[in-house]
Coordinates of C-alpha atoms in Angstrom, one line a residue:
Chain A
X1 CA 0.0 0.0 0.0
X2 CA 1.6 3.3 -1.1
X3 CA 1.3 6.8 0.3
X4 CA -1.6 7.6 -2.0
X5 CA -3.6 4.6 -1.0
X6 CA -3.2 5.4 2.6
X7 CA -4.3 9.0 2.0
X8 CA -7.4 7.9 0.1
X9 CA -8.3 5.5 2.8
X10 CA -7.9 8.2 5.4
X11 CA -10.0 10.6 3.3
X12 CA -12.8 8.1 2.9
X13 CA -12.9 7.4 6.7
X14 CA -12.9 11.1 7.4
X15 CA -15.6 11.8 4.9
X16 CA -17.8 9.0 6.2
X17 CA -17.2 10.3 9.8
X18 CA -18.1 13.8 8.7
X19 CA -21.3 12.6 7.1
X20 CA -22.3 10.8 10.3
X21 CA -21.6 13.9 12.4
X22 CA -23.5 16.1 9.8
X23 CA -26.6 13.8 9.8
X24 CA -26.5 13.4 13.6
X25 CA -26.4 17.2 14.0
X26 CA -29.3 17.5 11.6
X27 CA -31.4 14.9 13.4
X28 CA -30.8 16.7 16.7
X29 CA -31.4 20.2 15.2
X30 CA -34.5 19.2 13.3
X31 CA -36.3 17.3 16.0
X32 CA -39.8 18.6 16.4
X33 CA -43.2 17.8 17.8
X34 CA -45.9 17.2 15.3
X35 CA -48.5 19.9 15.0
X36 CA -51.8 18.9 16.6
X37 CA -53.6 21.1 14.1
X38 CA -52.1 19.2 11.2
X39 CA -53.0 15.8 12.7
X40 CA -56.6 17.1 13.3
X41 CA -56.9 18.4 9.8
X42 CA -55.6 15.1 8.4
X43 CA -58.0 12.9 10.3
X44 CA -60.9 15.2 9.7
X45 CA -60.2 15.1 5.9
X46 CA -60.9 11.3 5.9
X47 CA -64.2 11.5 7.7
X48 CA -67.7 12.5 6.6
X49 CA -68.2 15.1 9.3
X50 CA -71.7 16.0 8.0
X51 CA -73.0 13.0 9.9
X52 CA -71.0 13.7 13.0
X53 CA -71.0 16.4 15.7
X54 CA -68.1 17.7 17.8
X55 CA -68.2 16.7 21.4
X56 CA -67.5 19.0 24.4
X57 CA -65.7 18.4 27.7
X58 CA -68.9 17.0 29.3
X59 CA -69.4 14.4 26.6
X60 CA -65.7 13.4 26.8
X61 CA -66.1 12.8 30.5
X62 CA -69.4 10.9 30.0
X63 CA -68.1 8.6 27.2
X64 CA -64.5 8.2 28.2
X65 CA -64.2 9.3 31.8
X66 CA -61.5 11.7 30.8
X67 CA -61.1 15.3 32.0
X68 CA -60.5 17.5 28.9
X69 CA -58.7 20.1 31.0
X70 CA -56.0 17.7 31.9
X71 CA -55.1 16.9 28.3
X72 CA -52.9 19.1 26.1
X73 CA -55.1 19.0 23.0
X74 CA -58.1 16.8 22.1
X75 CA -60.9 16.6 19.7
X76 CA -64.0 14.3 19.8
X77 CA -66.6 13.6 17.2
X78 CA -69.6 11.3 17.7
X79 CA -72.4 10.3 15.3
X80 CA -75.4 12.6 15.1
X81 CA -77.8 9.7 14.9
X82 CA -78.1 7.4 17.9
X83 CA -78.2 4.4 15.7
X84 CA -74.8 5.3 14.1
X85 CA -71.6 4.4 15.8
X86 CA -69.0 6.5 13.9
X87 CA -66.7 8.1 16.4
X88 CA -63.3 9.8 16.6
X89 CA -61.1 10.7 19.5
X90 CA -57.7 12.4 18.9
X91 CA -55.7 13.3 21.9
X92 CA -52.3 14.9 22.7
X93 CA -51.4 13.9 26.2
X94 CA -50.1 16.6 28.5
X95 CA -47.7 14.4 30.6
X96 CA -45.8 11.2 30.5
X97 CA -47.8 8.0 31.1
X98 CA -51.1 9.7 30.3
X99 CA -51.4 8.0 26.9
X100 CA -51.8 4.6 28.5
X101 CA -54.6 5.9 30.7
X102 CA -56.3 7.3 27.5
X103 CA -55.8 4.0 25.7
X104 CA -57.5 2.1 28.5
X105 CA -60.4 4.6 28.4
X106 CA -60.7 4.2 24.6
X107 CA -60.7 0.3 24.9
X108 CA -63.4 0.6 27.5
X109 CA -65.5 2.8 25.3
X110 CA -65.2 0.3 22.4
X111 CA -66.2 -2.5 24.8
X112 CA -69.2 -0.5 26.0
X113 CA -70.3 0.2 22.4
X114 CA -70.0 -3.5 21.5
X115 CA -72.3 -4.4 24.5
X116 CA -74.7 -1.6 23.4
X117 CA -75.2 -3.0 19.9
X118 CA -74.7 -6.7 20.5
X119 CA -77.8 -8.6 19.4
X120 CA -79.7 -5.9 17.5
X121 CA -77.2 -4.0 15.4
X122 CA -75.0 -6.4 13.4
X123 CA -73.8 -3.8 11.0
X124 CA -72.9 -1.4 13.7
X125 CA -71.2 -4.2 15.7
X126 CA -69.1 -5.1 12.7
X127 CA -67.9 -1.5 12.4
X128 CA -67.2 -1.3 16.2
X129 CA -65.1 -4.5 16.0
X130 CA -63.0 -3.0 13.3
X131 CA -62.1 0.1 15.5
X132 CA -58.6 1.5 15.2
X133 CA -56.7 2.5 18.2
X134 CA -53.3 4.0 17.4
X135 CA -50.8 5.3 19.8
X136 CA -47.7 7.4 19.0
X137 CA -46.7 9.0 22.3
X138 CA -47.9 11.7 23.2
X139 CA -50.7 11.2 20.7
X140 CA -53.5 8.7 20.5
X141 CA -56.1 8.1 17.9
X142 CA -59.3 6.1 18.4
X143 CA -61.7 5.8 15.5
X144 CA -64.8 3.8 14.6
X145 CA -65.6 4.3 10.9
X146 CA -65.8 2.6 7.6
X147 CA -62.8 4.8 6.8
X148 CA -60.9 4.0 9.9
X149 CA -57.8 2.8 8.0
X150 CA -57.6 5.9 5.9
X151 CA -58.1 8.0 9.1
X152 CA -55.1 6.2 10.6
X153 CA -53.0 6.7 7.5
X154 CA -53.8 10.5 7.6
X155 CA -52.8 10.5 11.3
X156 CA -49.5 8.7 10.8
X157 CA -48.8 10.9 7.8
X158 CA -49.3 14.0 9.9
X159 CA -46.8 12.8 12.4
X160 CA -44.0 13.0 9.8
X161 CA -45.2 15.9 7.7
Chain B
X1 CA -32.7 31.6 -7.1
X2 CA -34.9 31.0 -10.1
X3 CA -34.2 31.8 -13.7
X4 CA -37.5 33.5 -14.1
X5 CA -36.8 36.3 -11.6
X6 CA -35.8 39.8 -12.1
X7 CA -32.7 39.5 -9.9
X8 CA -31.4 36.5 -11.9
X9 CA -32.0 38.1 -15.3
X10 CA -30.9 41.7 -14.6
X11 CA -28.1 41.1 -12.0
X12 CA -26.8 37.6 -11.5
X13 CA -26.7 36.6 -15.2
X14 CA -25.1 39.7 -16.6
X15 CA -22.4 39.9 -13.8
X16 CA -21.6 36.1 -14.3
X17 CA -21.3 36.5 -18.0
X18 CA -19.1 39.5 -17.7
X19 CA -16.8 37.9 -15.1
X20 CA -16.7 34.7 -17.2
X21 CA -15.7 36.3 -20.5
X22 CA -13.3 38.8 -18.9
X23 CA -11.4 36.0 -17.1
X24 CA -8.6 34.0 -18.9
X25 CA -9.7 30.6 -20.2
X26 CA -8.0 28.6 -17.4
X27 CA -10.0 30.5 -14.8
X28 CA -13.4 30.1 -16.4
X29 CA -14.4 26.8 -14.8
X30 CA -13.5 28.3 -11.4
X31 CA -15.6 31.5 -12.0
X32 CA -18.6 29.4 -13.1
X33 CA -18.2 27.1 -10.1
X34 CA -18.2 30.1 -7.7
X35 CA -21.2 31.6 -9.5
X36 CA -23.0 28.2 -9.2
X37 CA -22.3 27.9 -5.5
X38 CA -23.5 31.5 -5.0
X39 CA -26.6 30.7 -7.0
X40 CA -27.3 27.6 -4.8
X41 CA -26.5 29.3 -1.5
X42 CA -28.9 32.2 -2.4
X43 CA -32.0 30.1 -1.4
X44 CA -30.6 27.7 1.1
X45 CA -27.2 28.6 2.5
X46 CA -27.3 25.6 5.0
X47 CA -27.4 23.1 2.2
X48 CA -24.4 24.6 0.5
X49 CA -22.4 22.4 2.9
X50 CA -24.2 19.3 1.7
X51 CA -23.3 20.3 -1.9
X52 CA -19.7 20.9 -1.0
X53 CA -19.6 17.6 0.8
X54 CA -21.0 15.8 -2.2
X55 CA -18.4 17.4 -4.5
X56 CA -15.5 16.4 -2.2
X57 CA -16.8 12.9 -1.5
X58 CA -17.5 12.0 -5.1
X59 CA -14.2 13.5 -6.2
X60 CA -12.3 11.3 -3.7
X61 CA -14.3 8.2 -4.6
X62 CA -13.7 8.9 -8.3
X63 CA -9.9 8.9 -7.8
X64 CA -10.2 5.8 -5.6
X65 CA -12.1 3.9 -8.3
X66 CA -9.6 4.9 -11.0
X67 CA -6.6 3.9 -8.9
X68 CA -8.1 0.5 -8.1
X69 CA -9.2 -0.3 -11.7
X70 CA -6.5 -2.9 -12.2
X71 CA -8.1 -5.0 -9.4
X72 CA -11.7 -4.7 -10.5
X73 CA -13.1 -6.2 -7.4
X74 CA -11.6 -3.5 -5.2
X75 CA -12.8 -0.8 -7.6
X76 CA -16.3 -2.4 -7.3
X77 CA -16.2 -2.2 -3.5
X78 CA -15.2 1.5 -3.8
X79 CA -18.1 2.1 -6.3
X80 CA -20.5 0.3 -4.0
X81 CA -19.4 2.5 -1.1
X82 CA -19.8 5.7 -3.2
X83 CA -23.2 4.6 -4.5
X84 CA -24.3 3.7 -0.9
X85 CA -23.3 7.1 0.6
X86 CA -25.0 9.0 -2.3
X87 CA -28.2 7.0 -1.9
X88 CA -28.0 7.4 1.9
X89 CA -27.9 11.2 1.6
X90 CA -30.7 11.2 -1.0
X91 CA -32.8 8.7 1.1
X92 CA -32.3 10.7 4.3
X93 CA -33.4 14.0 3.0
X94 CA -36.0 12.9 0.5
X95 CA -37.5 9.7 1.9
X96 CA -37.0 9.8 5.7
X97 CA -40.5 11.0 6.5
X98 CA -42.1 8.7 3.9
X99 CA -40.3 5.7 5.1
X100 CA -40.8 6.5 8.8
X101 CA -44.5 7.1 8.2
X102 CA -45.0 3.8 6.4
X103 CA -43.0 1.7 8.8
X104 CA -44.8 3.2 11.8
X105 CA -48.2 2.5 10.1
X106 CA -47.2 -1.1 9.4
X107 CA -45.3 -2.0 12.6
X108 CA -46.0 0.7 15.2
X109 CA -42.3 1.4 15.6
X110 CA -41.8 5.1 16.2
X111 CA -39.1 7.3 14.7
X112 CA -37.9 10.8 15.6
X113 CA -40.1 13.4 13.9
X114 CA -37.9 15.7 11.9
X115 CA -38.2 18.9 10.0
X116 CA -36.1 18.3 6.9
X117 CA -36.7 20.6 3.9
X118 CA -35.6 18.9 0.8
X119 CA -32.3 20.5 -0.5
X120 CA -33.1 21.9 -3.9
X121 CA -31.8 19.9 -6.8
X122 CA -30.6 17.0 -4.6
X123 CA -32.2 14.3 -6.8
X124 CA -30.6 15.8 -9.8
X125 CA -27.1 16.3 -8.5
X126 CA -27.1 12.9 -6.8
X127 CA -27.9 11.2 -10.1
X128 CA -25.1 13.2 -11.7
X129 CA -22.7 12.0 -9.0
X130 CA -23.8 8.4 -9.5
X131 CA -23.4 8.8 -13.3
X132 CA -19.8 10.0 -12.7
X133 CA -18.8 7.2 -10.4
X134 CA -20.3 4.5 -12.6
X135 CA -18.9 6.0 -15.8
X136 CA -15.4 6.1 -14.2
X137 CA -15.8 2.5 -13.0
X138 CA -17.0 1.3 -16.4
X139 CA -14.1 3.1 -18.1
X140 CA -16.5 5.2 -20.2
X141 CA -14.8 8.3 -18.8
X142 CA -11.5 9.3 -17.2
X143 CA -11.7 10.4 -13.5
X144 CA -11.6 14.2 -13.1
X145 CA -8.3 15.3 -11.5
X146 CA -9.3 19.0 -11.3
X147 CA -11.6 19.5 -8.3
X148 CA -12.8 22.8 -9.7
X149 CA -13.9 21.1 -13.0
X150 CA -15.5 18.3 -11.1
X151 CA -17.3 20.7 -8.7
X152 CA -18.6 22.5 -11.8
X153 CA -20.0 19.3 -13.2
X154 CA -22.0 18.7 -10.0
X155 CA -23.1 22.2 -9.3
X156 CA -23.3 24.0 -12.7
X157 CA -26.1 26.5 -12.1
X158 CA -27.9 26.2 -15.5
X159 CA -29.0 22.7 -14.7
X160 CA -28.4 22.4 -11.0
X161 CA -31.9 22.6 -9.7
X162 CA -34.0 20.8 -12.3
X163 CA -31.8 19.2 -14.8
X164 CA -31.4 18.1 -17.5
X165 CA -29.4 15.3 -15.8
X166 CA -26.1 15.3 -17.5
X167 CA -24.3 12.0 -17.8
X168 CA -20.6 12.5 -17.0
X169 CA -19.4 10.8 -20.2
X170 CA -21.3 13.3 -22.2
X171 CA -19.7 16.4 -20.7
X172 CA -16.2 15.2 -19.7
X173 CA -14.6 16.7 -22.8
X174 CA -16.5 19.9 -22.5
X175 CA -15.2 20.5 -19.0
X176 CA -11.7 20.5 -20.3
X177 CA -12.1 22.1 -23.6
X178 CA -15.2 23.8 -25.0
X179 CA -15.8 26.3 -27.7
X180 CA -17.5 29.6 -26.9
X181 CA -18.6 31.7 -29.8
X182 CA -21.0 34.5 -30.7
X183 CA -23.2 32.2 -32.7
X184 CA -23.5 29.8 -29.8
X185 CA -24.1 32.6 -27.4
X186 CA -26.9 33.9 -29.6
X187 CA -28.4 30.5 -29.8
X188 CA -28.2 30.4 -26.0
X189 CA -30.0 33.7 -25.7
X190 CA -32.7 32.4 -28.1
X191 CA -33.2 29.2 -26.1
X192 CA -33.3 31.2 -22.9
X193 CA -36.0 33.5 -24.2
X194 CA -38.1 30.5 -25.4
X195 CA -37.8 29.0 -22.0
X196 CA -38.7 32.2 -20.2
X197 CA -41.7 32.8 -22.4
X198 CA -42.9 29.2 -21.9
X199 CA -42.6 29.5 -18.1
X200 CA -43.9 33.0 -17.6
X201 CA -46.5 33.5 -20.3
X202 CA -47.9 29.9 -20.6
X203 CA -47.0 27.8 -17.6
X204 CA -47.8 30.4 -14.9
X205 CA -51.2 31.3 -16.5
X206 CA -52.1 27.7 -17.0
X207 CA -51.1 27.1 -13.3
X208 CA -53.6 29.8 -12.3
X209 CA -56.4 28.1 -14.2
X210 CA -55.5 24.7 -12.6
X211 CA -55.4 26.2 -9.1
X212 CA -58.7 28.0 -9.6
X213 CA -60.4 24.8 -10.8
X214 CA -59.0 22.5 -8.1
X215 CA -60.1 25.1 -5.4
X216 CA -63.7 24.9 -6.5
X217 CA -66.0 23.3 -3.8
X218 CA -67.4 20.8 -6.3
X219 CA -66.4 19.8 -9.8
X220 CA -68.4 18.8 -12.8
X221 CA -66.9 16.4 -15.4
X222 CA -66.1 19.4 -17.6
X223 CA -64.4 21.4 -14.9
X224 CA -62.4 18.3 -13.7
X225 CA -61.1 17.8 -17.3
X226 CA -60.4 21.5 -17.7
X227 CA -58.3 21.5 -14.5
X228 CA -56.5 18.3 -15.5
X229 CA -55.8 19.7 -19.0
X230 CA -54.5 23.0 -17.6
X231 CA -52.1 21.0 -15.5
X232 CA -51.1 18.8 -18.4
X233 CA -49.9 21.9 -20.3
X234 CA -48.6 23.7 -17.3
X235 CA -46.2 21.0 -16.3
X236 CA -44.9 20.6 -19.9
X237 CA -44.3 24.4 -20.3
X238 CA -42.9 24.7 -16.8
X239 CA -40.4 21.9 -17.1
X240 CA -39.6 22.2 -20.8
X241 CA -39.3 26.0 -20.3
X242 CA -36.8 25.4 -17.5
X243 CA -34.9 22.9 -19.7
X244 CA -34.7 25.4 -22.6
X245 CA -33.4 28.0 -20.2
X246 CA -30.8 25.6 -18.9
X247 CA -29.7 24.6 -22.4
X248 CA -29.6 28.3 -23.4
X249 CA -27.5 29.2 -20.3
X250 CA -25.2 26.3 -21.0
X251 CA -24.6 27.5 -24.6
X252 CA -23.9 31.0 -23.3
X253 CA -21.0 29.5 -21.4
X254 CA -19.9 27.2 -24.3
X255 CA -21.6 24.0 -23.1
X256 CA -23.8 21.8 -25.3
X257 CA -26.4 20.1 -23.1
X258 CA -28.7 17.5 -24.7
X259 CA -32.4 18.3 -25.4
X260 CA -34.7 17.2 -22.6
X261 CA -38.0 17.3 -24.5
X262 CA -39.0 16.5 -28.1
X263 CA -42.7 17.5 -28.4
X264 CA -44.0 14.8 -26.1
X265 CA -47.7 15.7 -26.6
X266 CA -47.4 14.7 -30.2
X267 CA -46.5 11.1 -29.3
X268 CA -48.6 8.3 -30.8
X269 CA -48.0 5.9 -28.0
X270 CA -46.9 5.9 -24.4
X271 CA -43.6 4.3 -25.4
X272 CA -43.0 7.2 -27.8
X273 CA -44.1 9.7 -25.2
X274 CA -41.4 8.6 -22.8
X275 CA -38.8 8.8 -25.6
X276 CA -39.8 12.5 -25.8
X277 CA -40.5 13.5 -22.2
X278 CA -37.7 14.2 -19.6
X279 CA -35.3 12.4 -21.9
X280 CA -32.3 12.8 -19.6
X281 CA -34.1 11.0 -16.7
X282 CA -35.2 8.2 -19.1
X283 CA -31.7 7.8 -20.4
X284 CA -30.3 7.8 -16.9
X285 CA -32.6 5.0 -15.8
X286 CA -32.0 3.0 -19.0
X287 CA -28.2 3.3 -18.7
X288 CA -27.7 2.8 -15.0
X289 CA -30.7 0.6 -13.9
X290 CA -32.6 -1.0 -16.8
X291 CA -29.7 -2.3 -18.8
X292 CA -27.7 -3.6 -15.7
X293 CA -30.9 -5.4 -14.7
X294 CA -30.8 -7.2 -18.0
X295 CA -33.1 -4.9 -20.0
X296 CA -35.1 -6.7 -22.6
X297 CA -32.5 -9.4 -23.3
X298 CA -34.1 -11.6 -20.8
X299 CA -37.3 -13.8 -20.7
X300 CA -40.7 -12.2 -20.8
X301 CA -41.3 -12.5 -17.1
X302 CA -37.9 -11.0 -16.2
X303 CA -38.4 -8.2 -18.7
X304 CA -41.8 -7.3 -17.2
X305 CA -40.3 -7.3 -13.7
X306 CA -37.4 -5.1 -15.0
X307 CA -39.8 -2.6 -16.4
X308 CA -41.9 -2.5 -13.2
X309 CA -38.8 -2.0 -11.1
X310 CA -37.5 0.9 -13.3
X311 CA -40.9 2.6 -13.4
X312 CA -41.6 2.2 -9.7
X313 CA -38.2 3.8 -9.1
X314 CA -38.9 6.5 -11.7
X315 CA -42.1 7.3 -9.8
X316 CA -40.3 7.3 -6.5
X317 CA -37.6 9.6 -7.8
X318 CA -40.2 12.3 -8.4
X319 CA -41.4 12.3 -4.8
X320 CA -41.7 10.5 -1.5
X321 CA -45.4 9.6 -1.8
X322 CA -47.4 6.6 -2.9
X323 CA -49.0 8.9 -5.6
X324 CA -45.7 9.0 -7.4
X325 CA -45.1 5.2 -7.1
X326 CA -48.6 4.6 -8.5
X327 CA -47.9 7.1 -11.3
X328 CA -44.7 5.3 -12.2
X329 CA -46.2 1.9 -12.1
X330 CA -49.2 3.2 -14.2
X331 CA -46.7 4.0 -16.9
X332 CA -44.8 0.7 -16.4
X333 CA -48.1 -1.2 -16.9
X334 CA -49.0 0.8 -20.0
X335 CA -45.5 0.3 -21.5
X336 CA -45.8 -3.5 -20.9
X337 CA -49.2 -3.5 -22.5
X338 CA -47.9 -1.6 -25.5
X339 CA -44.9 -3.9 -25.8
X340 CA -46.7 -7.2 -25.5
X341 CA -50.4 -6.6 -26.4
X342 CA -50.7 -3.5 -28.6
X343 CA -47.3 -4.0 -30.2
X344 CA -47.0 -0.4 -31.3
X345 CA -50.2 -0.5 -33.3
X346 CA -51.2 2.9 -32.1
X347 CA -48.1 4.5 -33.7
X348 CA -49.4 3.5 -37.1
X349 CA -52.6 5.6 -36.6
X350 CA -51.4 9.2 -36.3
X351 CA -54.4 11.1 -35.0
X352 CA -56.0 8.3 -33.0
X353 CA -52.6 7.4 -31.6
X354 CA -52.0 10.9 -30.3
X355 CA -55.5 11.2 -28.8
X356 CA -55.0 7.8 -27.1
X357 CA -51.7 8.9 -25.7
X358 CA -52.9 12.3 -24.6
X359 CA -55.9 10.8 -22.7
X360 CA -53.7 8.4 -20.8
X361 CA -51.1 11.2 -20.1
X362 CA -53.8 13.6 -18.8
X363 CA -55.1 10.8 -16.5
X364 CA -51.5 10.1 -15.3
X365 CA -51.0 13.7 -14.3
X366 CA -53.9 13.5 -11.9
X367 CA -51.7 11.2 -9.7
X368 CA -49.0 13.8 -10.0
X369 CA -50.9 16.9 -8.9
X370 CA -53.2 15.3 -6.2
X371 CA -51.9 15.6 -2.7
X372 CA -52.9 12.0 -1.8
X373 CA -53.8 8.8 -3.5
X374 CA -57.4 9.1 -2.2
X375 CA -57.6 12.6 -3.6
X376 CA -56.3 11.4 -7.0
X377 CA -58.9 8.6 -7.1
X378 CA -61.6 11.0 -6.2
X379 CA -60.5 13.5 -8.9
X380 CA -60.3 10.7 -11.5
X381 CA -63.8 9.6 -10.4
X382 CA -65.1 13.1 -11.1
X383 CA -63.4 13.2 -14.5
X384 CA -65.5 10.2 -15.4
X385 CA -68.7 11.2 -13.7
X386 CA -68.4 9.5 -10.3
X387 CA -69.0 12.1 -7.6
X388 CA -69.1 14.9 -10.1
X389 CA -71.5 17.8 -9.9
X390 CA -73.1 17.0 -13.3
X391 CA -71.5 16.9 -16.7
X392 CA -71.1 20.6 -17.0
X393 CA -71.6 23.5 -14.7
X394 CA -71.2 27.3 -14.9
X395 CA -67.7 27.3 -13.3
X396 CA -66.5 24.6 -15.7
X397 CA -67.9 26.5 -18.7
X398 CA -66.4 29.8 -17.4
X399 CA -62.9 28.3 -17.0
X400 CA -63.0 26.5 -20.3
X401 CA -64.1 29.5 -22.3
X402 CA -61.7 31.9 -20.6
X403 CA -58.8 29.5 -21.1
X404 CA -59.6 28.6 -24.7
X405 CA -57.0 31.0 -26.2
X406 CA -54.4 29.8 -23.7
X407 CA -55.1 26.2 -24.5
X408 CA -55.0 26.9 -28.2
X409 CA -51.6 28.6 -27.9
X410 CA -50.4 25.8 -25.6
X411 CA -51.3 23.2 -28.3
X412 CA -49.7 25.3 -31.1
X413 CA -46.4 25.5 -29.3
X414 CA -46.5 21.9 -28.3
X415 CA -46.4 20.6 -31.9
X416 CA -43.1 20.7 -33.8
X417 CA -44.1 23.1 -36.6
X418 CA -43.9 26.4 -34.6
X419 CA -40.5 25.7 -33.0
X420 CA -39.2 24.3 -36.3
X421 CA -40.1 27.6 -38.1
X422 CA -38.4 29.6 -35.4
X423 CA -35.3 27.5 -35.2
X424 CA -34.7 27.2 -39.0
X425 CA -35.3 30.9 -39.6
X426 CA -32.8 31.8 -36.9
X427 CA -30.2 29.4 -38.2
X428 CA -30.5 30.6 -41.8
X429 CA -30.7 34.4 -41.7
X430 CA -33.0 35.9 -44.3
X431 CA -35.5 38.6 -44.8
X432 CA -37.7 37.4 -41.9
X433 CA -34.8 37.6 -39.4
X434 CA -35.4 41.1 -38.2
X435 CA -39.1 40.2 -37.7
X436 CA -38.1 37.1 -35.7
X437 CA -35.7 39.2 -33.6
X438 CA -38.5 41.5 -32.9
X439 CA -40.8 38.6 -31.9
X440 CA -38.1 37.3 -29.5
X441 CA -37.7 40.8 -28.0
X442 CA -41.5 41.0 -27.7
X443 CA -41.5 37.6 -25.8
X444 CA -38.7 38.8 -23.6
X445 CA -40.1 42.2 -22.7
X446 CA -43.6 40.8 -22.1
X447 CA -42.2 38.1 -19.8
X448 CA -40.3 40.7 -17.9
X449 CA -43.4 42.8 -17.6
X450 CA -45.2 39.8 -16.2
X451 CA -42.4 39.1 -13.8
X452 CA -42.5 42.6 -12.4
X453 CA -46.1 42.2 -11.5
X454 CA -46.1 38.5 -10.7
X455 CA -45.9 36.8 -7.4
X456 CA -43.1 34.2 -6.7
X457 CA -43.7 31.3 -9.1
X458 CA -41.1 28.6 -8.6
X459 CA -40.7 25.8 -11.2
X460 CA -42.8 22.6 -10.4
X461 CA -39.7 20.4 -10.8
X462 CA -37.9 22.3 -8.0
X463 CA -39.5 20.0 -5.5
X464 CA -38.2 16.9 -7.0

């Protein structure tokens, strides 16, 4: 191995190292929290909101047992018609560990809805059973809809937009 | 910085031309390199470091490959390392979000959420870097010893941000020795004016029609087609306008860059369309992906697979979204059908062949301009009546009628006759030459007038 080969090898190692440092710096410098407004817009775009109404803090407490004031951001939609089961809950947790508490609440809500429609609403039951519960700390999405998978895609897309 | 801006036309370009021609020959590549780096840094100074890194890295790897050529395996390892790092950079900046999003959706694994604006021109100069390394490895070109000349190849401002993608073997000789002349400079000015007029007078106005239509709360079949047709012409004049300006600027500095478009909307088949549209990208994929995969010298199944791979990658090159992958595969499937089922029959029927091609191309652009795959399917549905607000509506009629003149001019300049008349008349001076000069001046001054009053209108291909 002559002098040139050693120099080239050294240059390659240095350049590879420089790239790692550059990318690591960029990752650190570009870290961000996803924007709740973007997530909300993305999930809303995949739902037919004309058949749904936005829920308030009282409804959130009644259906999920959650206190809206303790969450950082949240939005709840429920079906306008009592015989429909479409529902959406999108939450940004305010503190560590809160997401698992919200997940339990959403699972409980799905269970309650299953019990409510079991026996007399086979179509609704089918929809409830296909519910999507997706967690990406500090965010959580719970959705019951024909379009649940598209709503989830919109949500995950919003995380990296 | 964009070519179609007052600062570029009235300040940057005249100063660069003056410095270039006042400098002795041996310093001209250096002047052009400095001007190119300034041009690049104007918009995003941060990513200038990435550009400088790319120049230095590929320069070193090029030398390494050339020195190891005797032992081909060692040169191959060096090439692999070079290709890997180039693709890593491209992948990180362009596809990180897309990959993270899809992996999280599939597996639930979470990745850091990053804000990474795409460095302008990254896809173009990465492909040029790969072309250099592969050409040196294959022995098609000598490695470049002069880092200024190599830096110029990677960063040359005329084609830096949106191509044409120049293969190293095609420009190697011109980097060392090229001829500048008044004739070539004049041709360059002519190309530049064509490109500017295409972008400012046609593409920007067509873009306004497309934007207005897609912003409507509901679309009829007519308005959906009007919007799609406006985009079809917009993207052609936007991109071919940029390419003309790039070729023109190249000529002003003595370079001969290959044509990137050859009247694609006159094609009589999709196969022919892709021989005429973004020629430099098609050539790149053919040379460095399709042929190494075996091209068409394989069995039918393998050939079909090769085509699908190349077209999925072509789609993905355009953007990190499933829309683009579907758009690429759409063309892959059409090309396979033409190759194995239609067998170029459409090319034998001139008018019908062109209509068939245009219809499929317009449909293809819907995947391109729609923000998501769902939106594309919904738009396509409306073009064919599903979910549309009737066959026609007032808005559709309004936009069609007010854009008829624009569409008519768009069609006239898309066919070869108009540009042939211009080109031949300028090449052979005669009694119409003063008139043609006046026409060019008219185009130029009108475009400048538009630019003074216009808002910022970057080229569509900047985001790729």
